[in-house]
PDB file of C-alpha atoms and ligand atoms in Angstrom:
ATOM      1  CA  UNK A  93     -39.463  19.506 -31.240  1.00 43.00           C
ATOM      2  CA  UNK A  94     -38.908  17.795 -28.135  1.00 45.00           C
ATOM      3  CA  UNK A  95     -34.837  17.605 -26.768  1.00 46.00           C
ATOM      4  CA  UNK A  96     -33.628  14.346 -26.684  1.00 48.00           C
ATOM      5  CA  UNK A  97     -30.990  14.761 -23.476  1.00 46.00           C
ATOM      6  CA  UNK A  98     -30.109  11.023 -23.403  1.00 45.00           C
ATOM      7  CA  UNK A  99     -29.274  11.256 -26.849  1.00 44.00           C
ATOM      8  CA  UNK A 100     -27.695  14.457 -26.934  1.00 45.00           C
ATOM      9  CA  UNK A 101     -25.444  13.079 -23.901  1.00 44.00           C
ATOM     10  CA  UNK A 102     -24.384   9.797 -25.810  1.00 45.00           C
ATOM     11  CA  UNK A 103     -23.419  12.049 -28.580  1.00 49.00           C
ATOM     12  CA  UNK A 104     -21.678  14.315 -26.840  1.00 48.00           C
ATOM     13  CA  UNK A 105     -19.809  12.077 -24.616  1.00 43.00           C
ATOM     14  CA  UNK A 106     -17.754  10.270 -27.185  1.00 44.00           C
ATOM     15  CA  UNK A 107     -16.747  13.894 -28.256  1.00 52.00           C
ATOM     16  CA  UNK A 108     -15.547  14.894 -24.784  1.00 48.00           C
ATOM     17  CA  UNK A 109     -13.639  11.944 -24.536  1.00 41.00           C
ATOM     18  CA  UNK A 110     -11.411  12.611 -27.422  1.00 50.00           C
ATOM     19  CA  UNK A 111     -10.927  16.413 -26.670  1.00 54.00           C
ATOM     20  CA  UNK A 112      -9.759  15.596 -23.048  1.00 49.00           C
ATOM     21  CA  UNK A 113      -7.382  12.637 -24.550  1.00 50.00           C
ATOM     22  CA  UNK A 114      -6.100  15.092 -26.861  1.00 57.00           C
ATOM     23  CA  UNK A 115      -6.034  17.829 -24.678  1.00 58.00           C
ATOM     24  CA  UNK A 116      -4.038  15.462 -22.162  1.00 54.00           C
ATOM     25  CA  UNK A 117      -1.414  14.644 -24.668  1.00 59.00           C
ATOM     26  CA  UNK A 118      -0.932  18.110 -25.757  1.00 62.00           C
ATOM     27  CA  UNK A 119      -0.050  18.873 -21.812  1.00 60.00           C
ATOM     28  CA  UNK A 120       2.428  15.790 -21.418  1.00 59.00           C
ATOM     29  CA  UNK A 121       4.227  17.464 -24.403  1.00 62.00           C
ATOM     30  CA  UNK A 122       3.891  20.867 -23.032  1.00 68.00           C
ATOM     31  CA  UNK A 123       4.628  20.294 -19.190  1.00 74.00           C
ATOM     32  CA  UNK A 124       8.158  19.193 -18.086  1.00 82.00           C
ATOM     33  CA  UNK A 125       8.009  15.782 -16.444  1.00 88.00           C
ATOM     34  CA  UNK A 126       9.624  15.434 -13.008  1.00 92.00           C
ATOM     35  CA  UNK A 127      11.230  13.009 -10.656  1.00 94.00           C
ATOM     36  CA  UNK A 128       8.622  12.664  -8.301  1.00 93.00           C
ATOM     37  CA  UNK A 129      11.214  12.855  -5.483  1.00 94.00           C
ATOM     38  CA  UNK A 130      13.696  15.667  -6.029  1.00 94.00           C
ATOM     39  CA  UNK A 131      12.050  17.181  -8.755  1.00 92.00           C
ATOM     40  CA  UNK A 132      14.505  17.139 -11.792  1.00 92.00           C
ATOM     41  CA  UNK A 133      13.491  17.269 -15.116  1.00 92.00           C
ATOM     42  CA  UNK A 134      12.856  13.897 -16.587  1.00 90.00           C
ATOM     43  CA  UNK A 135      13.494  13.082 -20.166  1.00 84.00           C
ATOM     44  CA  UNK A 136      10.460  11.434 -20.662  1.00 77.00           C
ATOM     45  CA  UNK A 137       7.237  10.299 -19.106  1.00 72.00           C
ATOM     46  CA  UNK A 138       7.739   6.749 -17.969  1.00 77.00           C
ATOM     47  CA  UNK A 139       6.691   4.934 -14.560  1.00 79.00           C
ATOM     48  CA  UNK A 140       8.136   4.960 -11.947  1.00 87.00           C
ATOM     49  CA  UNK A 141       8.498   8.636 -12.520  1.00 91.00           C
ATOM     50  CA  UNK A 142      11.554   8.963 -10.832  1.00 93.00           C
ATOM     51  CA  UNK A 143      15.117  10.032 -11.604  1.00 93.00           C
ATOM     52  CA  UNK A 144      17.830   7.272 -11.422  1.00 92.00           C
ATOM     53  CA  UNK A 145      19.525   8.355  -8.640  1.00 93.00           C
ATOM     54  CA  UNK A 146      16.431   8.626  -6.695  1.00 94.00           C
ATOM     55  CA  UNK A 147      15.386   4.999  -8.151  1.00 93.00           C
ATOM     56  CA  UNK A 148      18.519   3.495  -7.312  1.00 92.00           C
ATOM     57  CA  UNK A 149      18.424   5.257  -3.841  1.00 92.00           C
ATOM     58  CA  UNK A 150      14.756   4.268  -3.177  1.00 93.00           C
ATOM     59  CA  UNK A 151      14.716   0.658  -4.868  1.00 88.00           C
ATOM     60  CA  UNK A 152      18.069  -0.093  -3.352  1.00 82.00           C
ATOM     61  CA  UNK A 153      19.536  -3.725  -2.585  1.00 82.00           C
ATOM     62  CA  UNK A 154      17.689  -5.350   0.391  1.00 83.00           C
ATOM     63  CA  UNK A 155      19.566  -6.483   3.602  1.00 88.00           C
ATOM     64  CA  UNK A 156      19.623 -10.185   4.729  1.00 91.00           C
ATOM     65  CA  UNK A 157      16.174 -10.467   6.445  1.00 93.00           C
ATOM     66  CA  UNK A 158      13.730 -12.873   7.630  1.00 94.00           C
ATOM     67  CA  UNK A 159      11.476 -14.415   4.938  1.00 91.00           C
ATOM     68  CA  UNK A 160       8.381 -14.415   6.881  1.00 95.00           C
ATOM     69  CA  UNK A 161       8.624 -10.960   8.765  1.00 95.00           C
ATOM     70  CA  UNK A 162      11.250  -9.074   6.541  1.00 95.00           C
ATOM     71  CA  UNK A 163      13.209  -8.175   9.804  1.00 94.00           C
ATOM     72  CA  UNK A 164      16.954  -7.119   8.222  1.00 93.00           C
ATOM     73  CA  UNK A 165      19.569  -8.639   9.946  1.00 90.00           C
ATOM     74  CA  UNK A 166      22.516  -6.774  11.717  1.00 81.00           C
ATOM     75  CA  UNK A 167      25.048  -9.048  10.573  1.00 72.00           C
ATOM     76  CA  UNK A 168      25.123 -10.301   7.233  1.00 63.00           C
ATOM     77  CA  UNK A 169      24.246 -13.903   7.245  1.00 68.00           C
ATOM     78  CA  UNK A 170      21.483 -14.949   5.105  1.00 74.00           C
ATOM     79  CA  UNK A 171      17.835 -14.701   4.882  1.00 71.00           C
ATOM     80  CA  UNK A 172      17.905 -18.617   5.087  1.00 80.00           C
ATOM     81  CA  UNK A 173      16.438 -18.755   9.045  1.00 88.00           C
ATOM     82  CA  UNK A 174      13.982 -17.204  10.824  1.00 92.00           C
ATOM     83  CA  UNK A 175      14.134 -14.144  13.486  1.00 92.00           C
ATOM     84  CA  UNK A 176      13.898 -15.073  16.917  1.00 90.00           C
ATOM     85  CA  UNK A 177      10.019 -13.270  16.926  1.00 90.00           C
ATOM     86  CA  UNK A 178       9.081 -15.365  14.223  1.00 93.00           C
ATOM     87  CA  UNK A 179      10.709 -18.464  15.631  1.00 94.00           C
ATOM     88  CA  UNK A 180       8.692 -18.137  19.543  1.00 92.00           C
ATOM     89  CA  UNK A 181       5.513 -17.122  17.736  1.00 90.00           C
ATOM     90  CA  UNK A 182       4.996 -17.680  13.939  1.00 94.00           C
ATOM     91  CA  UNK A 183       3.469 -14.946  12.758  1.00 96.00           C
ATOM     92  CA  UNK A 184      -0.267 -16.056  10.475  1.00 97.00           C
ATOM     93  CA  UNK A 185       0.687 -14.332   7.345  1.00 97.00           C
ATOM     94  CA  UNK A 186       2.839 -16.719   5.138  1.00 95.00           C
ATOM     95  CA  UNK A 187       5.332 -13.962   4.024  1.00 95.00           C
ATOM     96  CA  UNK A 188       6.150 -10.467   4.088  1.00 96.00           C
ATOM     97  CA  UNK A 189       7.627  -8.226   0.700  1.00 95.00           C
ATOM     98  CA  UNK A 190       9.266  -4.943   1.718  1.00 96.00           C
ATOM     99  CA  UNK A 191      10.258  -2.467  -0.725  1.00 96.00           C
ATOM    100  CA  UNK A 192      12.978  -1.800   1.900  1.00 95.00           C
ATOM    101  CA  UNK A 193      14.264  -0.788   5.844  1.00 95.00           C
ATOM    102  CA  UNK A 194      12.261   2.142   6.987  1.00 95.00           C
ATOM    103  CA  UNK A 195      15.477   4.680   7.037  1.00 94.00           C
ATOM    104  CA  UNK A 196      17.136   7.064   4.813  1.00 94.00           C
ATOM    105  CA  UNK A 197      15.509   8.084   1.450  1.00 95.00           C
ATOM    106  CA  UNK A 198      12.598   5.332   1.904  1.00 97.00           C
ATOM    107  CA  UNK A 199      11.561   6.646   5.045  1.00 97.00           C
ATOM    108  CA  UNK A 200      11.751  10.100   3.955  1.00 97.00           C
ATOM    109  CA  UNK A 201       9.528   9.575   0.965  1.00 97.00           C
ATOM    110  CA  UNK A 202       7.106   7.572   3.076  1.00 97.00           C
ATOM    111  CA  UNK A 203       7.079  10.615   5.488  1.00 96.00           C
ATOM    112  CA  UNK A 204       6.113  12.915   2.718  1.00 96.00           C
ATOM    113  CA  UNK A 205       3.599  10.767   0.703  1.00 95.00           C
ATOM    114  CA  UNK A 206       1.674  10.224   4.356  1.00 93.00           C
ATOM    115  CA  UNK A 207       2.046  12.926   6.705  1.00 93.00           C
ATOM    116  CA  UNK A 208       2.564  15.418   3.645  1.00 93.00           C
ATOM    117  CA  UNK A 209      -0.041  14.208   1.217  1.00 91.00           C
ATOM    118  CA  UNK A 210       2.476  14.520  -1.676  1.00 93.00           C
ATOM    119  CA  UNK A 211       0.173  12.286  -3.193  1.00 92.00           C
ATOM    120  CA  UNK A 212       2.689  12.860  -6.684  1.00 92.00           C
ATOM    121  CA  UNK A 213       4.285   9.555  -4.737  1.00 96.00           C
ATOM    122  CA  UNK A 214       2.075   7.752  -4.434  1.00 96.00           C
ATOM    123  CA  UNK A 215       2.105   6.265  -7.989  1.00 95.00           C
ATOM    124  CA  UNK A 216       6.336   5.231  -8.280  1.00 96.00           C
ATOM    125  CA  UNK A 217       6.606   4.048  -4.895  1.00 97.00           C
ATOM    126  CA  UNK A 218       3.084   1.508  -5.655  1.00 97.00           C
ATOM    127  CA  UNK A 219       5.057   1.169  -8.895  1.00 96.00           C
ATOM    128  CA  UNK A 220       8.085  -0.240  -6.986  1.00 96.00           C
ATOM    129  CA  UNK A 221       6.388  -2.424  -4.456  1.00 96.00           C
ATOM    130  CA  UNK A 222       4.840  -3.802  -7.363  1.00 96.00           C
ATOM    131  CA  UNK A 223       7.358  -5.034  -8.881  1.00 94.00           C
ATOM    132  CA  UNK A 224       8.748  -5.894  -5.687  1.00 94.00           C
ATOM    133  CA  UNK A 225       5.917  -8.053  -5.122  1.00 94.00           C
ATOM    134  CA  UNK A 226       6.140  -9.707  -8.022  1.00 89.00           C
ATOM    135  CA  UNK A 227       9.958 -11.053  -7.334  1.00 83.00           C
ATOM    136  CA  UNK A 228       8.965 -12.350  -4.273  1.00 80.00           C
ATOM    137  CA  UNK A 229       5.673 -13.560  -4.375  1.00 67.00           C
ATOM    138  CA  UNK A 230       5.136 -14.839  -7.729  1.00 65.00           C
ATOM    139  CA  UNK A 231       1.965 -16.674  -7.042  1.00 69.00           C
ATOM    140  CA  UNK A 232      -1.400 -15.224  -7.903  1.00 84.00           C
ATOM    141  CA  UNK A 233      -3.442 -13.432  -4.966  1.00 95.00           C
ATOM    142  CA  UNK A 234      -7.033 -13.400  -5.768  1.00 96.00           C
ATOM    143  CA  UNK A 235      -7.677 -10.091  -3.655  1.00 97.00           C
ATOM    144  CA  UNK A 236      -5.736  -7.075  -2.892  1.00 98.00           C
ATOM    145  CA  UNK A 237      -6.838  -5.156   0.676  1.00 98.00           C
ATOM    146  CA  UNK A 238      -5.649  -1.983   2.231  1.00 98.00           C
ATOM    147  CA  UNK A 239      -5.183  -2.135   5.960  1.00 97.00           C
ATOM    148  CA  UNK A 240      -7.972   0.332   6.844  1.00 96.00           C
ATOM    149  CA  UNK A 241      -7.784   3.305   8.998  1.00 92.00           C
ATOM    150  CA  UNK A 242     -10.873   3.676  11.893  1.00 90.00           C
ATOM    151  CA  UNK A 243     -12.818   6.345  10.718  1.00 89.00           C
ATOM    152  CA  UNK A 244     -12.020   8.576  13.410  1.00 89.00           C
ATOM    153  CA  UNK A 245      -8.411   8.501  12.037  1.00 87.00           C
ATOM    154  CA  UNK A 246      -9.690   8.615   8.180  1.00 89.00           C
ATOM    155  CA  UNK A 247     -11.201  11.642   9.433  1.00 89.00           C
ATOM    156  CA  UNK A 248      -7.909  13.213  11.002  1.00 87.00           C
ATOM    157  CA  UNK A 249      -5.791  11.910   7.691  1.00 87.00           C
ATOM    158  CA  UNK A 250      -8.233  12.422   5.207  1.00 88.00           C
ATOM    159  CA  UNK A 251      -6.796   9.718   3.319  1.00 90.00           C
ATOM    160  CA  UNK A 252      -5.370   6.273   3.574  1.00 94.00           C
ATOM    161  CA  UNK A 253      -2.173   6.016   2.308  1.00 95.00           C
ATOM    162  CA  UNK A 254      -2.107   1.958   1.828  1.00 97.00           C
ATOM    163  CA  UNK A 255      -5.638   2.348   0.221  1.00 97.00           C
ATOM    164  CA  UNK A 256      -3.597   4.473  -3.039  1.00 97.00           C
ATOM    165  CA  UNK A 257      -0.645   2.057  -3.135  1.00 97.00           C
ATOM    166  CA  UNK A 258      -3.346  -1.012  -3.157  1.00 97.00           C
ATOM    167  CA  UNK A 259      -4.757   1.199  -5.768  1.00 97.00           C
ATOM    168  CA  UNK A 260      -1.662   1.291  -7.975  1.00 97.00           C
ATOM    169  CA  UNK A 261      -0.860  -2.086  -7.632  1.00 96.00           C
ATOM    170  CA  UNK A 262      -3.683  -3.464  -8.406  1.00 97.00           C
ATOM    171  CA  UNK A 263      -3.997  -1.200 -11.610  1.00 96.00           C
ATOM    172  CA  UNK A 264      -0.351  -2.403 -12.986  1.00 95.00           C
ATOM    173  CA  UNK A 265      -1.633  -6.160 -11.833  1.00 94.00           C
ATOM    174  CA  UNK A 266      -4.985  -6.561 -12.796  1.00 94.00           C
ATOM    175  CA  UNK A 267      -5.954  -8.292  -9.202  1.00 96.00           C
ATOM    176  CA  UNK A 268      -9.305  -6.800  -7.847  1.00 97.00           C
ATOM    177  CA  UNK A 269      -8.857  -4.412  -4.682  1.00 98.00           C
ATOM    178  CA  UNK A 270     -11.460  -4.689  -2.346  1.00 97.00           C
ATOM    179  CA  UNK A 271     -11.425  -0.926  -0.477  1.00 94.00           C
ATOM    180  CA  UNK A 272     -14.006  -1.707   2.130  1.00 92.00           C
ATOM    181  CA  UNK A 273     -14.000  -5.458   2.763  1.00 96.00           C
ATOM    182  CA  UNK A 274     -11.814  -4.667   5.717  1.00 96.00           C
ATOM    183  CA  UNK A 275     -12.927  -3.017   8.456  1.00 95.00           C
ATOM    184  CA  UNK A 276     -11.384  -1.235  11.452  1.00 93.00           C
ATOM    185  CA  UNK A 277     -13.910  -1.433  14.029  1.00 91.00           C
ATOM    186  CA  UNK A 278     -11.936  -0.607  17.512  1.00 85.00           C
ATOM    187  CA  UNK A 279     -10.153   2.478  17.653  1.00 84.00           C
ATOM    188  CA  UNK A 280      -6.635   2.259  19.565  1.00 78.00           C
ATOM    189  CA  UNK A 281      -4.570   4.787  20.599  1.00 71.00           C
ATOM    190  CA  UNK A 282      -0.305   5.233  19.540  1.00 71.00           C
ATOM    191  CA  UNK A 283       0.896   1.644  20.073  1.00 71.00           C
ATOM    192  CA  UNK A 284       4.024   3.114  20.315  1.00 72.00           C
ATOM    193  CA  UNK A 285       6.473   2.275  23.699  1.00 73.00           C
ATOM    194  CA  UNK A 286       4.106  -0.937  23.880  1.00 76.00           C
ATOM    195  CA  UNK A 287       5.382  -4.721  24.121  1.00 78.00           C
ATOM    196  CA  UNK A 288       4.520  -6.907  21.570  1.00 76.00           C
ATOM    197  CA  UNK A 289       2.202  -8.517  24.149  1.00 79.00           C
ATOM    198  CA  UNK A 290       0.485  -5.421  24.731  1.00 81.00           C
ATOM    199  CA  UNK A 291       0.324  -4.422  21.057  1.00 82.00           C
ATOM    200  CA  UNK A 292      -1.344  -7.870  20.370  1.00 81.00           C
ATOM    201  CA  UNK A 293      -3.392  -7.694  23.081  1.00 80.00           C
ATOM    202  CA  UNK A 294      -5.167  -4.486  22.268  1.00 81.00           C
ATOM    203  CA  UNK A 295      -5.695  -5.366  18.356  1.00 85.00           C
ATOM    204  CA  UNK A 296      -7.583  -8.533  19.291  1.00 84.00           C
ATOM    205  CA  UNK A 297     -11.045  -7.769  17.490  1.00 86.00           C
ATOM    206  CA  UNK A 298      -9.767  -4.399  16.280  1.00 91.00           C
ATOM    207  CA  UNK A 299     -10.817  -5.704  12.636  1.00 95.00           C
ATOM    208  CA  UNK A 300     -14.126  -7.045  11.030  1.00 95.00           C
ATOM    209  CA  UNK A 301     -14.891  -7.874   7.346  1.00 95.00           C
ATOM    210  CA  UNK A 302     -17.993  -6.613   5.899  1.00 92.00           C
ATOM    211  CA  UNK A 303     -18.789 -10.718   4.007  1.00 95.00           C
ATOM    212  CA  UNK A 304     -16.899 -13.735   4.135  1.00 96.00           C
ATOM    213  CA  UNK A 305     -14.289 -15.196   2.153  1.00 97.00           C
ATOM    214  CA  UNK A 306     -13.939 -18.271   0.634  1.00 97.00           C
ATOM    215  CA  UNK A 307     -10.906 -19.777  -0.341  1.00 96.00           C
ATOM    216  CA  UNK A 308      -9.220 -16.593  -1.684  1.00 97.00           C
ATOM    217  CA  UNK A 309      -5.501 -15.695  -1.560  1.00 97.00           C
ATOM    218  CA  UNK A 310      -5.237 -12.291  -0.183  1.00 97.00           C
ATOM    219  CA  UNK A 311      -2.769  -9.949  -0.690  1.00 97.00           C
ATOM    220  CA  UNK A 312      -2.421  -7.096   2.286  1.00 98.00           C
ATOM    221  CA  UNK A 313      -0.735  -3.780   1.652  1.00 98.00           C
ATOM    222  CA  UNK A 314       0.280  -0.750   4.304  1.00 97.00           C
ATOM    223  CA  UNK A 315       3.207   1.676   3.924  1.00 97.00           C
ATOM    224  CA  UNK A 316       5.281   0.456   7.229  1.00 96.00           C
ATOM    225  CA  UNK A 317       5.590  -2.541   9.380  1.00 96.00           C
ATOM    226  CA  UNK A 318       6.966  -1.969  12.993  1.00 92.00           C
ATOM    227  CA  UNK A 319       5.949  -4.819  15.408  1.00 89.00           C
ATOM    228  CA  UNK A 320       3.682  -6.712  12.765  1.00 92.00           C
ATOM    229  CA  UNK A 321       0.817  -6.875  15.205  1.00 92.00           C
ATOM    230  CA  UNK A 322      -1.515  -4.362  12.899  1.00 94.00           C
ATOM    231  CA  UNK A 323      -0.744  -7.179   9.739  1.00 96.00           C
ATOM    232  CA  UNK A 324      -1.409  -9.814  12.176  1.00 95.00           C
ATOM    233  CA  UNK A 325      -4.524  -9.045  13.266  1.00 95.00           C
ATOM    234  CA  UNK A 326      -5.771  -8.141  10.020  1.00 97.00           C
ATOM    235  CA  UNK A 327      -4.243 -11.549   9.153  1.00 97.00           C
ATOM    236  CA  UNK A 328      -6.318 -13.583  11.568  1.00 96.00           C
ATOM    237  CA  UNK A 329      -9.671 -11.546  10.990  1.00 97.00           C
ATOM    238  CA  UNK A 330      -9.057 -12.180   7.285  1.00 98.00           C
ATOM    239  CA  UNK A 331      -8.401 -16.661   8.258  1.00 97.00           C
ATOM    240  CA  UNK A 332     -10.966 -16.660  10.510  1.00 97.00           C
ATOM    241  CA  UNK A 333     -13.511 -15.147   8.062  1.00 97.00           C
ATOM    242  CA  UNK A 334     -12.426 -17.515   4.800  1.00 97.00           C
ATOM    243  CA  UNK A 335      -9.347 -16.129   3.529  1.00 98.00           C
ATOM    244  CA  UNK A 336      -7.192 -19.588   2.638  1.00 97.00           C
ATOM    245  CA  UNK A 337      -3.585 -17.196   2.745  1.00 96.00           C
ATOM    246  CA  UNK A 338      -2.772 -13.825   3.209  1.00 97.00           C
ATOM    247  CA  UNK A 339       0.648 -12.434   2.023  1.00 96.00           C
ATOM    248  CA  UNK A 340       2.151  -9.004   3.086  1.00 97.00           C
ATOM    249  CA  UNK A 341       3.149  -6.103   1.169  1.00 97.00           C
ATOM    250  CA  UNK A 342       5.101  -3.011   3.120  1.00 97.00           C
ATOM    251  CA  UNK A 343       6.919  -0.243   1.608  1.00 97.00           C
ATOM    252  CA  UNK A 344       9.041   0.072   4.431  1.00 97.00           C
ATOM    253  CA  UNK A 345      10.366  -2.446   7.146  1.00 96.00           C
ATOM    254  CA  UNK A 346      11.155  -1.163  10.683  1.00 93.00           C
ATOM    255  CA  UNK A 347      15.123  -2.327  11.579  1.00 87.00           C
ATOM    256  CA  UNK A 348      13.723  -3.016  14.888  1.00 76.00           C
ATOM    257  CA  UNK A 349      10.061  -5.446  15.424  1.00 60.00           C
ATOM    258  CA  UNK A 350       9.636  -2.456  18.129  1.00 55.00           C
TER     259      UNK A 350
HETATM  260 ZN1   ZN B 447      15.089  12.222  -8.336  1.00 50.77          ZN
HETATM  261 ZN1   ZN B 448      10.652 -12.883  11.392  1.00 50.77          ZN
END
């Protein structure tokens, strides 16, 4: 008698899936579930899987801030004018949601989910600039795209960190991510010290798309905006090649454009 594998597979598989459901649930009964940030016991396993201290500390009230570039404010007038940056050079994305300022707690946990690879927070803090998203830009975004890493860096990181938050928020939002669309094609050294001028300057053709858009609304994600000229020349690369708007989402917002 002759052994059927394809059949024996599409037997088995059904069978496999069950066991590891069940075998799934019996660990989220058995295993204690933690905040994903300080690590106390949880009393139950719910997204974001965070303790409410930690949520309130990490989701905490926004500053005033500019509605295109999510600058804060010093002062606290409100986020009903634009920041001087944005008023001398518009930037081409239409808006900017932050989850918050890059300091404190938020800048911590950024710290650890990308130079760390705690990769545990990678899920709540995608869970929270989700839902930060969705207060601020209500409007549907056809695409969802990581800003990408050259490979040289991928490489060095291992990992891109705004290609897992894309990841979760795409998952709670149903809106396609598109991991590769986006290219990095010019590796640049630390912009850091640089002008704005400068920092534009040396990200003109830094990014390529693999096929044209047409018409979509995109929706761009990285974990922290400092100057904005990484967002804005993935913005224009993104217009130039078909995109009709692209929207930006950061989990944390520099205090300072540089
Ligand atoms: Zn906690
Ligand atoms: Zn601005």
């Amino acid at each position: 008698m002759s052994f059927d594998r394809h059949f024996f597979f599409r037997g088995f598989r059904p069978f496999w899936t069950g066991l590891r459901g069940e075998i799934g649930g019996l660990l989220d009964r058995l295993l204690p579930v933690t905040c994903a940030f300080c690590g106390t016991l949880l009393d139950s396993s719910h997204q974001p899987t965070l303790c409410p201290s930690c949520l309130n500390t990490l989701n905490c009230e926004k500053p005033p801030s500019c509605p295109r570039c999510a600058l804060p404010f010093p002062d606290f007038g409100g986020s009903d004018h634009l920041c001087g940056n944005c008023q001398r050079q518009p930037p081409p994305f239409r808006a900017v949601c932050a989850l918050g300022v890059y300091e404190g707690p938020l800048r911590q946990a950024i710290h650890r989910f990308k130079y760390q690879q705690d990769f545990t927070l990678a899920t709540p803090l995608g869970h929270l600039l989700s839902e930060a998203i969705t207060g601020q830009h209500p409007s549907h975004h056809h695409l969802i795209l990581p800003v990408p890493l050259h490979p040289r860096r991928l490489r060095q990181r291992t990992f891109n960190q705004s290609l897992l938050l894309a990841r979760v928020i795409g998952n709670l939002s149903g809106i396609p991510v598109a991991a590769n669309l986006l290219r990095r094609v010019m590796h640049t050294p630390s912009q850091q010290g640089l002008s704005l001028d400068d920092r534009r300057h040396n990200l003109i053709n830094a990014f390529a798309l693999h096929s044209k858009l047409s018409g979509q609304s995109v929706l761009l994600v990285d974990d922290v905006m400092t100057s904005g000229a990484t967002v804005a020349a993935c913005t224009n690369a993104l217009l130039e090649n078909g995109a009709q708007t692209v929207d930006v989402a950061i989990l944390g917002r520099a205090a300072k454009s540089l």
